[in-house]
PDB file of C-alpha atoms and ligand atoms in Angstrom:
ATOM      1  CA  MET A  61       0.092   0.098  -0.187  1.00 29.00           C
ATOM      2  CA  MET A  62       3.127   2.188   1.220  1.00 31.00           C
ATOM      3  CA  LEU A  63       5.044   1.272  -1.883  1.00 30.00           C
ATOM      4  CA  ARG A  64       1.639   1.804  -3.997  1.00 34.00           C
ATOM      5  CA  ARG A  65       1.120   5.695  -2.629  1.00 34.00           C
ATOM      6  CA  LEU A  66       4.864   6.621  -2.766  1.00 31.00           C
ATOM      7  CA  VAL A  67       4.604   5.058  -6.688  1.00 32.00           C
ATOM      8  CA  GLY A  68       2.050   7.355  -7.480  1.00 37.00           C
ATOM      9  CA  LEU A  69       3.459  10.121  -5.826  1.00 33.00           C
ATOM     10  CA  LEU A  70       6.738  10.103  -7.645  1.00 33.00           C
ATOM     11  CA  THR A  71       4.938   9.632 -11.154  1.00 34.00           C
ATOM     12  CA  GLY A  72       1.769  11.603 -10.346  1.00 36.00           C
ATOM     13  CA  THR A  73      -0.506   8.924 -10.855  1.00 37.00           C
ATOM     14  CA  SER A  74      -1.718   9.220  -6.641  1.00 38.00           C
ATOM     15  CA  SER A  75      -5.076  11.181  -6.714  1.00 39.00           C
ATOM     16  CA  SER A  76      -4.466  11.197  -3.017  1.00 37.00           C
ATOM     17  CA  ALA A  77      -1.396  13.085  -3.672  1.00 40.00           C
ATOM     18  CA  PRO A  78      -1.908  17.028  -2.223  1.00 41.00           C
ATOM     19  CA  ASP A  79      -1.587  18.960  -5.038  1.00 45.00           C
ATOM     20  CA  ASP A  80       1.335  21.101  -4.059  1.00 43.00           C
ATOM     21  CA  VAL A  81       3.668  17.896  -4.105  1.00 40.00           C
ATOM     22  CA  ARG A  82       2.383  16.660  -7.392  1.00 46.00           C
ATOM     23  CA  ARG A  83       2.937  19.904  -8.704  1.00 46.00           C
ATOM     24  CA  GLN A  84       6.698  19.841  -7.253  1.00 43.00           C
ATOM     25  CA  VAL A  85       7.489  16.212  -8.338  1.00 46.00           C
ATOM     26  CA  ALA A  86       6.362  16.995 -11.689  1.00 58.00           C
ATOM     27  CA  ASN A  87       6.677  20.788 -12.004  1.00 82.00           C
ATOM     28  CA  VAL A  88       3.148  20.626 -13.531  1.00 93.00           C
ATOM     29  CA  PRO A  89       2.109  24.589 -13.793  1.00 91.00           C
ATOM     30  CA  ALA A  90      -0.773  25.320 -11.628  1.00 89.00           C
ATOM     31  CA  ARG A  91      -4.257  25.576 -13.669  1.00 86.00           C
ATOM     32  CA  PRO A  92      -5.755  28.895 -13.715  1.00 85.00           C
ATOM     33  CA  ALA A  93      -8.972  30.264 -11.760  1.00 82.00           C
ATOM     34  CA  GLN A  94     -10.185  30.991 -14.486  1.00 85.00           C
ATOM     35  CA  MET A  95      -9.758  30.022 -18.522  1.00 88.00           C
ATOM     36  CA  PRO A  96      -8.452  32.851 -20.484  1.00 85.00           C
ATOM     37  CA  PRO A  97     -10.102  33.969 -24.219  1.00 84.00           C
ATOM     38  CA  PRO A  98      -8.579  31.659 -26.528  1.00 82.00           C
ATOM     39  CA  ARG A  99      -6.199  32.790 -28.805  1.00 84.00           C
ATOM     40  CA  MET A 100      -7.912  32.709 -31.600  1.00 93.00           C
ATOM     41  CA  PRO A 101     -12.088  32.729 -31.322  1.00 96.00           C
ATOM     42  CA  PHE A 102     -13.279  29.115 -31.977  1.00 97.00           C
ATOM     43  CA  GLU A 103     -15.811  30.341 -34.638  1.00 98.00           C
ATOM     44  CA  LYS A 104     -12.688  31.801 -36.982  1.00 98.00           C
ATOM     45  CA  ALA A 105     -11.091  28.697 -36.240  1.00 98.00           C
ATOM     46  CA  PHE A 106     -13.893  26.532 -37.685  1.00 98.00           C
ATOM     47  CA  LYS A 107     -14.844  28.633 -40.409  1.00 98.00           C
ATOM     48  CA  LEU A 108     -11.394  27.867 -41.977  1.00 98.00           C
ATOM     49  CA  ALA A 109     -11.013  23.984 -41.205  1.00 98.00           C
ATOM     50  CA  ASP A 110     -14.826  23.696 -42.103  1.00 98.00           C
ATOM     51  CA  GLY A 111     -14.124  25.285 -45.276  1.00 98.00           C
ATOM     52  CA  ILE A 112     -11.371  22.570 -46.706  1.00 98.00           C
ATOM     53  CA  GLU A 113     -12.354  18.903 -47.070  1.00 98.00           C
ATOM     54  CA  GLY A 114     -11.934  16.162 -44.798  1.00 97.00           C
ATOM     55  CA  MET A 115     -12.448  13.321 -41.713  1.00 92.00           C
ATOM     56  CA  MET A 116     -12.708  15.536 -38.260  1.00 98.00           C
ATOM     57  CA  SER A 117     -15.976  16.208 -36.767  1.00 98.00           C
ATOM     58  CA  THR A 118     -17.414  19.356 -35.840  1.00 98.00           C
ATOM     59  CA  PHE A 119     -17.352  17.974 -32.182  1.00 98.00           C
ATOM     60  CA  SER A 120     -13.748  17.129 -32.490  1.00 98.00           C
ATOM     61  CA  MET A 121     -13.220  20.489 -33.425  1.00 98.00           C
ATOM     62  CA  GLU A 122     -14.418  21.890 -30.204  1.00 98.00           C
ATOM     63  CA  LEU A 123     -13.197  19.560 -28.439  1.00 98.00           C
ATOM     64  CA  MET A 124      -9.629  19.722 -29.807  1.00 98.00           C
ATOM     65  CA  ASP A 125      -9.832  23.907 -29.397  1.00 98.00           C
ATOM     66  CA  SER A 126     -11.063  23.407 -26.108  1.00 98.00           C
ATOM     67  CA  LEU A 127      -7.672  21.061 -25.055  1.00 98.00           C
ATOM     68  CA  LEU A 128      -5.318  23.568 -26.940  1.00 98.00           C
ATOM     69  CA  SER A 129      -6.929  26.337 -25.175  1.00 97.00           C
ATOM     70  CA  PHE A 130      -6.387  24.502 -21.724  1.00 97.00           C
ATOM     71  CA  GLN A 131      -3.084  24.023 -22.738  1.00 97.00           C
ATOM     72  CA  GLU A 132      -2.139  27.135 -23.367  1.00 95.00           C
ATOM     73  CA  ALA A 133      -3.371  28.317 -20.774  1.00 95.00           C
ATOM     74  CA  LEU A 134      -1.094  26.322 -18.661  1.00 96.00           C
ATOM     75  CA  GLY A 135       1.416  27.848 -20.312  1.00 95.00           C
ATOM     76  CA  ILE A 136       2.558  24.961 -22.624  1.00 97.00           C
ATOM     77  CA  ALA A 137       4.206  25.964 -25.043  1.00 97.00           C
ATOM     78  CA  GLY A 138       6.644  23.629 -27.951  1.00 98.00           C
ATOM     79  CA  PRO A 139       6.454  22.357 -31.622  1.00 98.00           C
ATOM     80  CA  VAL A 140       3.398  21.100 -32.880  1.00 98.00           C
ATOM     81  CA  LEU A 141       3.044  17.997 -35.124  1.00 98.00           C
ATOM     82  CA  GLU A 142       0.705  16.337 -37.526  1.00 99.00           C
ATOM     83  CA  PHE A 143       0.725  12.922 -39.362  1.00 98.00           C
ATOM     84  CA  GLY A 144      -1.459  12.410 -41.957  1.00 98.00           C
ATOM     85  CA  VAL A 145      -2.677  15.647 -43.199  1.00 98.00           C
ATOM     86  CA  TYR A 146      -4.669  14.743 -46.545  1.00 98.00           C
ATOM     87  CA  LYS A 147      -5.993  18.242 -47.986  1.00 98.00           C
ATOM     88  CA  GLY A 148      -5.558  20.139 -44.542  1.00 98.00           C
ATOM     89  CA  ARG A 149      -8.931  19.759 -42.678  1.00 98.00           C
ATOM     90  CA  SER A 150      -7.415  19.396 -39.155  1.00 98.00           C
ATOM     91  CA  ALA A 151      -4.279  21.063 -39.824  1.00 98.00           C
ATOM     92  CA  ALA A 152      -6.621  24.119 -40.047  1.00 98.00           C
ATOM     93  CA  LEU A 153      -8.267  24.047 -37.100  1.00 98.00           C
ATOM     94  CA  ILE A 154      -4.639  22.877 -34.903  1.00 98.00           C
ATOM     95  CA  SER A 155      -3.175  26.320 -36.943  1.00 98.00           C
ATOM     96  CA  ALA A 156      -5.412  28.673 -34.800  1.00 98.00           C
ATOM     97  CA  HIS A 157      -3.249  27.762 -31.792  1.00 97.00           C
ATOM     98  CA  VAL A 158       0.304  28.021 -32.975  1.00 97.00           C
ATOM     99  CA  LEU A 159       2.548  30.826 -32.515  1.00 96.00           C
ATOM    100  CA  PRO A 160       4.928  32.664 -34.401  1.00 95.00           C
ATOM    101  CA  GLU A 161       8.211  31.278 -32.672  1.00 96.00           C
ATOM    102  CA  GLU A 162       6.550  27.751 -32.274  1.00 98.00           C
ATOM    103  CA  ARG A 163       7.662  25.336 -35.209  1.00 98.00           C
ATOM    104  CA  PHE A 164       4.337  23.798 -37.054  1.00 98.00           C
ATOM    105  CA  ILE A 165       5.020  20.902 -38.907  1.00 98.00           C
ATOM    106  CA  LEU A 166       2.320  17.932 -41.138  1.00 98.00           C
ATOM    107  CA  VAL A 167       3.796  15.279 -42.418  1.00 98.00           C
ATOM    108  CA  ASP A 168       2.132  12.908 -45.263  1.00 98.00           C
ATOM    109  CA  VAL A 169       3.076  10.055 -47.580  1.00 98.00           C
ATOM    110  CA  HIS A 170       0.942  12.427 -50.703  1.00 98.00           C
ATOM    111  CA  LYS A 171       0.742  16.115 -50.802  1.00 98.00           C
ATOM    112  CA  TYR A 172      -3.079  16.634 -51.094  1.00 98.00           C
ATOM    113  CA  ILE A 173      -2.790  19.576 -49.835  1.00 98.00           C
ATOM    114  CA  SER A 174      -2.251  22.682 -52.101  1.00 98.00           C
ATOM    115  CA  ASP A 175       0.118  25.767 -51.494  1.00 98.00           C
ATOM    116  CA  GLU A 176      -2.797  27.812 -50.938  1.00 98.00           C
ATOM    117  CA  THR A 177      -4.486  26.035 -48.049  1.00 98.00           C
ATOM    118  CA  LEU A 178      -1.166  25.716 -46.468  1.00 98.00           C
ATOM    119  CA  GLN A 179      -0.372  29.468 -46.846  1.00 98.00           C
ATOM    120  CA  SER A 180      -4.094  30.246 -45.789  1.00 98.00           C
ATOM    121  CA  MET A 181      -3.488  28.877 -41.938  1.00 98.00           C
ATOM    122  CA  PHE A 182      -3.215  31.307 -39.543  1.00 98.00           C
ATOM    123  CA  ARG A 183       0.111  30.016 -39.001  1.00 97.00           C
ATOM    124  CA  ILE A 184       1.841  28.525 -42.212  1.00 97.00           C
ATOM    125  CA  PRO A 185       3.129  25.357 -41.605  1.00 98.00           C
ATOM    126  CA  GLU A 186       5.985  23.221 -42.635  1.00 98.00           C
ATOM    127  CA  PHE A 187       4.759  20.395 -44.596  1.00 98.00           C
ATOM    128  CA  THR A 188       7.403  17.117 -44.987  1.00 98.00           C
ATOM    129  CA  LEU A 189       6.317  14.606 -47.791  1.00 98.00           C
ATOM    130  CA  GLY A 190       6.843  11.134 -46.659  1.00 98.00           C
ATOM    131  CA  SER A 191       6.114   8.282 -43.893  1.00 98.00           C
ATOM    132  CA  SER A 192       5.997   9.116 -40.258  1.00 98.00           C
ATOM    133  CA  GLU A 193       8.645   6.179 -40.227  1.00 98.00           C
ATOM    134  CA  ASP A 194      10.379   8.141 -42.216  1.00 97.00           C
ATOM    135  CA  PHE A 195      10.284  10.990 -39.846  1.00 98.00           C
ATOM    136  CA  ALA A 196      11.083   9.160 -36.990  1.00 98.00           C
ATOM    137  CA  SER A 197      14.500   8.730 -38.515  1.00 98.00           C
ATOM    138  CA  SER A 198      15.168  12.265 -39.536  1.00 98.00           C
ATOM    139  CA  ALA A 199      17.652  15.266 -38.362  1.00 98.00           C
ATOM    140  CA  THR A 200      14.257  16.443 -37.537  1.00 98.00           C
ATOM    141  CA  ALA A 201      12.858  14.205 -34.921  1.00 98.00           C
ATOM    142  CA  VAL A 202      16.122  14.259 -33.214  1.00 98.00           C
ATOM    143  CA  GLU A 203      16.041  18.251 -33.098  1.00 98.00           C
ATOM    144  CA  LEU A 204      12.801  17.603 -31.393  1.00 98.00           C
ATOM    145  CA  HIS A 205      13.172  15.402 -29.108  1.00 98.00           C
ATOM    146  CA  ARG A 206      10.638  15.978 -25.779  1.00 98.00           C
ATOM    147  CA  LYS A 207       9.726  19.230 -27.261  1.00 98.00           C
ATOM    148  CA  VAL A 208       6.384  18.462 -28.999  1.00 98.00           C
ATOM    149  CA  ARG A 209       3.227  20.123 -27.021  1.00 98.00           C
ATOM    150  CA  PHE A 210       0.689  18.831 -29.516  1.00 98.00           C
ATOM    151  CA  MET A 211       0.797  16.208 -31.784  1.00 99.00           C
ATOM    152  CA  HIS A 212      -2.071  14.245 -33.938  1.00 98.00           C
ATOM    153  CA  VAL A 213      -2.090  11.654 -35.551  1.00 98.00           C
ATOM    154  CA  ASP A 214      -4.199  10.444 -38.166  1.00 98.00           C
ATOM    155  CA  SER A 215      -2.039   8.704 -40.876  1.00 98.00           C
ATOM    156  CA  SER A 216      -2.606   5.009 -42.321  1.00 98.00           C
ATOM    157  CA  HIS A 217      -4.271   3.805 -38.927  1.00 98.00           C
ATOM    158  CA  ALA A 218      -2.029   0.145 -40.071  1.00 98.00           C
ATOM    159  CA  TYR A 219      -0.810  -1.697 -37.080  1.00 98.00           C
ATOM    160  CA  ARG A 220       3.039  -1.638 -37.471  1.00 98.00           C
ATOM    161  CA  THR A 221       2.965   1.777 -38.104  1.00 98.00           C
ATOM    162  CA  THR A 222       0.519   3.133 -34.853  1.00 98.00           C
ATOM    163  CA  LEU A 223       3.041   0.924 -32.763  1.00 98.00           C
ATOM    164  CA  ALA A 224       6.475   3.039 -34.788  1.00 98.00           C
ATOM    165  CA  GLU A 225       3.934   6.250 -34.136  1.00 98.00           C
ATOM    166  CA  MET A 226       3.531   5.861 -29.949  1.00 98.00           C
ATOM    167  CA  ARG A 227       6.769   4.669 -30.156  1.00 98.00           C
ATOM    168  CA  LEU A 228       8.216   8.435 -31.316  1.00 98.00           C
ATOM    169  CA  ALA A 229       5.379  10.074 -29.630  1.00 98.00           C
ATOM    170  CA  GLU A 230       7.325   8.486 -26.477  1.00 98.00           C
ATOM    171  CA  GLN A 231      10.556   9.976 -27.889  1.00 98.00           C
ATOM    172  CA  LEU A 232       9.359  13.315 -28.630  1.00 98.00           C
ATOM    173  CA  LEU A 233       6.549  14.672 -26.423  1.00 98.00           C
ATOM    174  CA  ALA A 234       7.100  17.292 -24.226  1.00 98.00           C
ATOM    175  CA  ASP A 235       6.254  17.027 -20.410  1.00 98.00           C
ATOM    176  CA  GLY A 236       3.088  19.001 -20.861  1.00 98.00           C
ATOM    177  CA  GLY A 237       2.437  17.485 -24.326  1.00 98.00           C
ATOM    178  CA  ILE A 238      -0.456  16.147 -25.715  1.00 98.00           C
ATOM    179  CA  LEU A 239      -0.503  13.038 -27.790  1.00 98.00           C
ATOM    180  CA  CYS A 240      -4.218  12.866 -29.995  1.00 98.00           C
ATOM    181  CA  LEU A 241      -4.802   9.221 -32.068  1.00 98.00           C
ATOM    182  CA  ASP A 242      -7.366   9.754 -35.036  1.00 98.00           C
ATOM    183  CA  ASP A 243      -9.956   6.632 -35.605  1.00 97.00           C
ATOM    184  CA  PHE A 244      -8.582   5.061 -31.926  1.00 94.00           C
ATOM    185  CA  ALA A 245     -12.008   3.462 -31.464  1.00 92.00           C
ATOM    186  CA  ASN A 246     -13.181   3.250 -35.123  1.00 96.00           C
ATOM    187  CA  LEU A 247     -13.750  -0.418 -35.621  1.00 97.00           C
ATOM    188  CA  HIS A 248     -12.993  -0.075 -39.062  1.00 97.00           C
ATOM    189  CA  TYR A 249      -9.869   0.437 -37.947  1.00 98.00           C
ATOM    190  CA  SER A 250      -9.852  -2.274 -35.206  1.00 98.00           C
ATOM    191  CA  GLN A 251      -5.904  -2.877 -35.527  1.00 98.00           C
ATOM    192  CA  VAL A 252      -5.340   0.589 -33.859  1.00 98.00           C
ATOM    193  CA  LEU A 253      -6.458  -0.635 -30.000  1.00 97.00           C
ATOM    194  CA  PRO A 254      -4.029  -3.171 -29.845  1.00 98.00           C
ATOM    195  CA  ALA A 255      -1.257  -1.606 -31.670  1.00 98.00           C
ATOM    196  CA  VAL A 256      -1.395   1.688 -28.712  1.00 98.00           C
ATOM    197  CA  TYR A 257      -2.625  -1.049 -26.062  1.00 97.00           C
ATOM    198  CA  LYS A 258       0.306  -2.958 -26.532  1.00 98.00           C
ATOM    199  CA  PHE A 259       2.620  -0.211 -26.379  1.00 98.00           C
ATOM    200  CA  LEU A 260       1.364   1.076 -23.363  1.00 98.00           C
ATOM    201  CA  TYR A 261       1.087  -2.183 -21.064  1.00 97.00           C
ATOM    202  CA  THR A 262       3.690  -3.822 -22.589  1.00 98.00           C
ATOM    203  CA  GLU A 263       6.533  -1.613 -23.290  1.00 98.00           C
ATOM    204  CA  LYS A 264       8.717   1.324 -21.192  1.00 97.00           C
ATOM    205  CA  HIS A 265       6.888   4.771 -21.590  1.00 97.00           C
ATOM    206  CA  ASP A 266       5.445   7.341 -19.747  1.00 96.00           C
ATOM    207  CA  LEU A 267       2.257   7.999 -21.338  1.00 98.00           C
ATOM    208  CA  CYS A 268      -1.572   7.688 -20.330  1.00 98.00           C
ATOM    209  CA  VAL A 269      -5.046   7.638 -21.637  1.00 98.00           C
ATOM    210  CA  PHE A 270      -6.684  10.623 -19.980  1.00 98.00           C
ATOM    211  CA  LEU A 271      -9.781  11.177 -22.749  1.00 98.00           C
ATOM    212  CA  VAL A 272     -11.510   8.954 -25.524  1.00 98.00           C
ATOM    213  CA  THR A 273     -14.232   9.816 -27.657  1.00 98.00           C
ATOM    214  CA  ASN A 274     -15.835   7.952 -30.282  1.00 97.00           C
ATOM    215  CA  ALA A 275     -13.273   9.758 -32.801  1.00 95.00           C
ATOM    216  CA  LYS A 276     -10.316  10.113 -30.514  1.00 98.00           C
ATOM    217  CA  ALA A 277      -7.845   9.119 -28.027  1.00 98.00           C
ATOM    218  CA  TYR A 278      -6.009  11.837 -26.034  1.00 98.00           C
ATOM    219  CA  LEU A 279      -3.127  10.780 -24.178  1.00 98.00           C
ATOM    220  CA  CYS A 280      -0.440  13.137 -21.582  1.00 98.00           C
ATOM    221  CA  ARG A 281       2.683  11.828 -19.696  1.00 98.00           C
ATOM    222  CA  SER A 282       1.328  10.506 -16.492  1.00 97.00           C
ATOM    223  CA  ALA A 283       2.433  13.603 -13.901  1.00 97.00           C
ATOM    224  CA  TYR A 284       0.206  15.757 -16.218  1.00 98.00           C
ATOM    225  CA  PHE A 285      -3.106  13.017 -16.167  1.00 98.00           C
ATOM    226  CA  ASP A 286      -4.499  15.008 -12.562  1.00 97.00           C
ATOM    227  CA  ALA A 287      -3.696  18.521 -14.600  1.00 97.00           C
ATOM    228  CA  TYR A 288      -5.784  17.212 -17.983  1.00 98.00           C
ATOM    229  CA  ALA A 289      -8.261  14.494 -16.458  1.00 98.00           C
ATOM    230  CA  GLY A 290      -9.097  17.341 -14.219  1.00 97.00           C
ATOM    231  CA  PHE A 291      -9.662  19.645 -16.532  1.00 97.00           C
ATOM    232  CA  VAL A 292     -11.867  17.153 -18.487  1.00 98.00           C
ATOM    233  CA  LEU A 293     -13.924  16.288 -15.212  1.00 97.00           C
ATOM    234  CA  ASP A 294     -14.370  19.979 -14.294  1.00 95.00           C
ATOM    235  CA  GLY A 295     -13.728  22.240 -17.551  1.00 96.00           C
ATOM    236  CA  LEU A 296     -14.105  20.909 -20.790  1.00 98.00           C
ATOM    237  CA  GLN A 297     -18.120  20.579 -20.861  1.00 98.00           C
ATOM    238  CA  ASP A 298     -18.266  24.431 -20.103  1.00 97.00           C
ATOM    239  CA  GLU A 299     -15.584  25.088 -23.204  1.00 97.00           C
ATOM    240  CA  MET A 300     -17.841  22.675 -25.323  1.00 98.00           C
ATOM    241  CA  ARG A 301     -20.697  24.759 -24.418  1.00 98.00           C
ATOM    242  CA  ALA A 302     -18.781  28.032 -25.116  1.00 97.00           C
ATOM    243  CA  ARG A 303     -18.088  27.047 -29.068  1.00 97.00           C
ATOM    244  CA  GLY A 304     -21.819  25.757 -29.368  1.00 97.00           C
ATOM    245  CA  ASN A 305     -22.129  22.542 -28.071  1.00 98.00           C
ATOM    246  CA  ALA A 306     -24.783  22.429 -24.708  1.00 97.00           C
ATOM    247  CA  GLU A 307     -24.838  18.492 -25.663  1.00 97.00           C
ATOM    248  CA  THR A 308     -22.626  16.927 -23.793  1.00 98.00           C
ATOM    249  CA  MET A 309     -21.746  14.009 -21.956  1.00 98.00           C
ATOM    250  CA  LEU A 310     -18.926  12.631 -19.587  1.00 98.00           C
ATOM    251  CA  ALA A 311     -18.493   9.192 -18.610  1.00 98.00           C
ATOM    252  CA  ARG A 312     -16.125   7.366 -16.272  1.00 98.00           C
ATOM    253  CA  THR A 313     -17.077   4.047 -14.880  1.00 98.00           C
ATOM    254  CA  ASP A 314     -13.942   2.936 -13.358  1.00 97.00           C
ATOM    255  CA  ALA A 315     -11.249   4.602 -12.249  1.00 96.00           C
ATOM    256  CA  ASP A 316      -8.508   2.091 -11.548  1.00 96.00           C
ATOM    257  CA  VAL A 317      -5.212   2.926 -10.825  1.00 94.00           C
ATOM    258  CA  ASP A 318      -3.545   1.538 -14.702  1.00 95.00           C
ATOM    259  CA  TYR A 319      -7.109   3.016 -16.491  1.00 97.00           C
ATOM    260  CA  ARG A 320      -9.181   5.961 -15.462  1.00 97.00           C
ATOM    261  CA  ALA A 321      -9.503   8.233 -18.584  1.00 98.00           C
ATOM    262  CA  PHE A 322     -12.617  10.038 -19.059  1.00 98.00           C
ATOM    263  CA  TYR A 323     -15.117   9.522 -22.468  1.00 98.00           C
ATOM    264  CA  LEU A 324     -16.509  12.305 -23.855  1.00 98.00           C
ATOM    265  CA  ARG A 325     -19.453  11.974 -26.470  1.00 98.00           C
ATOM    266  CA  PRO A 326     -22.381  13.976 -27.869  1.00 98.00           C
ATOM    267  CA  ARG A 327     -25.827  13.251 -25.358  1.00 97.00           C
ATOM    268  CA  SER A 328     -28.538  11.428 -26.670  1.00 96.00           C
ATOM    269  CA  PRO A 329     -32.017  11.829 -27.412  1.00 94.00           C
ATOM    270  CA  GLY A 330     -34.243  11.737 -24.260  1.00 93.00           C
ATOM    271  CA  GLU A 331     -30.910  11.592 -22.291  1.00 95.00           C
ATOM    272  CA  ALA A 332     -30.282  14.040 -18.986  1.00 93.00           C
ATOM    273  CA  GLY A 333     -27.984  15.615 -17.550  1.00 94.00           C
ATOM    274  CA  ASP A 334     -23.839  15.593 -18.434  1.00 97.00           C
ATOM    275  CA  ARG A 335     -22.353  12.822 -16.608  1.00 98.00           C
ATOM    276  CA  TYR A 336     -23.300   9.276 -17.326  1.00 97.00           C
ATOM    277  CA  GLY A 337     -24.347   6.938 -14.300  1.00 96.00           C
ATOM    278  CA  PRO A 338     -23.809   8.906 -11.841  1.00 96.00           C
ATOM    279  CA  GLU A 339     -26.483   7.023  -9.299  1.00 96.00           C
ATOM    280  CA  LEU A 340     -23.963   3.806  -9.882  1.00 97.00           C
ATOM    281  CA  TYR A 341     -20.465   6.136 -10.852  1.00 97.00           C
ATOM    282  CA  GLY A 342     -20.694   8.961  -8.660  1.00 96.00           C
ATOM    283  CA  SER A 343     -17.572   8.185  -7.035  1.00 96.00           C
ATOM    284  CA  HIS A 344     -15.246   7.992 -10.106  1.00 97.00           C
ATOM    285  CA  TYR A 345     -16.198  11.770 -10.859  1.00 97.00           C
ATOM    286  CA  ALA A 346     -15.351  13.082  -8.068  1.00 96.00           C
ATOM    287  CA  ALA A 347     -11.593  13.620  -8.618  1.00 96.00           C
ATOM    288  CA  PRO A 348      -9.519  13.100 -11.394  1.00 96.00           C
TER     289      PRO A 348
HETATM  290  C1  SAM B 103      -7.471  10.770 -42.802  1.00 78.21           C
HETATM  291  S1  SAM B 103      -6.184  11.196 -43.886  1.00 78.21           S
HETATM  292  C2  SAM B 103      -6.035  12.502 -42.567  1.00 78.21           C
HETATM  293  C3  SAM B 103      -7.260  13.519 -42.930  1.00 78.21           C
HETATM  294  C4  SAM B 103      -7.007  14.911 -42.067  1.00 78.21           C
HETATM  295  N1  SAM B 103      -6.281  14.845 -40.679  1.00 78.21           N
HETATM  296  C5  SAM B 103      -7.938  15.307 -42.180  1.00 78.21           C
HETATM  297  O1  SAM B 103      -8.415  16.609 -41.294  1.00 78.21           O
HETATM  298  O2  SAM B 103      -8.968  15.859 -42.795  1.00 78.21           O
HETATM  299  C6  SAM B 103      -4.691  10.531 -43.903  1.00 78.21           C
HETATM  300  C7  SAM B 103      -3.715  10.946 -44.117  1.00 78.21           C
HETATM  301  O3  SAM B 103      -2.517   9.863 -43.812  1.00 78.21           O
HETATM  302  C8  SAM B 103      -1.521  10.005 -44.851  1.00 78.21           C
HETATM  303  N2  SAM B 103      -0.740   8.721 -44.608  1.00 78.21           N
HETATM  304  C9  SAM B 103      -1.062   7.740 -44.831  1.00 78.21           C
HETATM  305  N3  SAM B 103       0.118   6.601 -44.014  1.00 78.21           N
HETATM  306  C10 SAM B 103       0.867   7.273 -43.990  1.00 78.21           C
HETATM  307  C11 SAM B 103       2.142   7.342 -43.078  1.00 78.21           C
HETATM  308  N4  SAM B 103       2.998   5.962 -43.063  1.00 78.21           N
HETATM  309  N5  SAM B 103       2.690   8.687 -42.865  1.00 78.21           N
HETATM  310  C12 SAM B 103       2.409   9.577 -43.020  1.00 78.21           C
HETATM  311  N6  SAM B 103       1.111   9.874 -43.821  1.00 78.21           N
HETATM  312  C13 SAM B 103       0.414   8.808 -44.018  1.00 78.21           C
HETATM  313  C14 SAM B 103      -2.805   9.830 -46.503  1.00 78.21           C
HETATM  314  O4  SAM B 103      -2.080  10.085 -47.361  1.00 78.21           O
HETATM  315  C15 SAM B 103      -3.761  10.874 -46.294  1.00 78.21           C
HETATM  316  O5  SAM B 103      -3.641  11.962 -46.564  1.00 78.21           O
END
């Protein structure tokens, strides 16, 4: 029991560790009392992204915009990376969050994206033609070691590629970085799940899932779990509301030390409230 608590304190995964101890261990910045306004109004970012053909839903845009805004409110900065660009829909949304001094790198095996679209983004990206596997052995990957603050993986979704992308994320992600995996639970790409969990449960790393949706999984370093999961628990639905989506449902039906991610989805017709099964799972909503 003592050992588990000590490991929890050192890794930041113990929900009973006092806040100041956890922050001291991991240098996790304190959460601001109030969310500052987003760098770019969501409507502007949405308008640009929605005008580009692609796969990202409005729900995913609202969510990604909220998480990026929260990350910025924590003061976390650094390079931003996307594998799988297609015509630039998700990249356009992300571009609204990239500061002039931050690198913004897009990687794809085909150049479906036009130069006009690249130039239209809020922050003009560096486009790299090639696979995420090639990128892993590039000089740029060495430069980005433990610096990337946001990484969106939306490439082939092949088992072996996903496994390699997970290994690369472990090397590239900054302390407060977020890894976003697309089509995580899309069973047309059911190989993504075993690739992700083979990595998470059999390899040495420091990543954990803090949120899943019908489309994506969001991971962070374990020391930041409480920060990001805490925001999901008591800030995210307000942020979704501020972006025009008042109909969300948050679920957590287990809070095991080995897996305690939240699930956010659109509220179903006839459903009331914004927490799933509070009478059964109320204790899982008490703390991140
Ligand atoms: C689903 S699309 C990306 C959609 C895009 N993110 C959007 O929001 O519309 C997948 C993209 O991944 C690219 N791709 C496939 N395999 C890849 C790999 N191994 N590395 C990088 N990109 C890859 C494809 O060329 C394609 O453009």
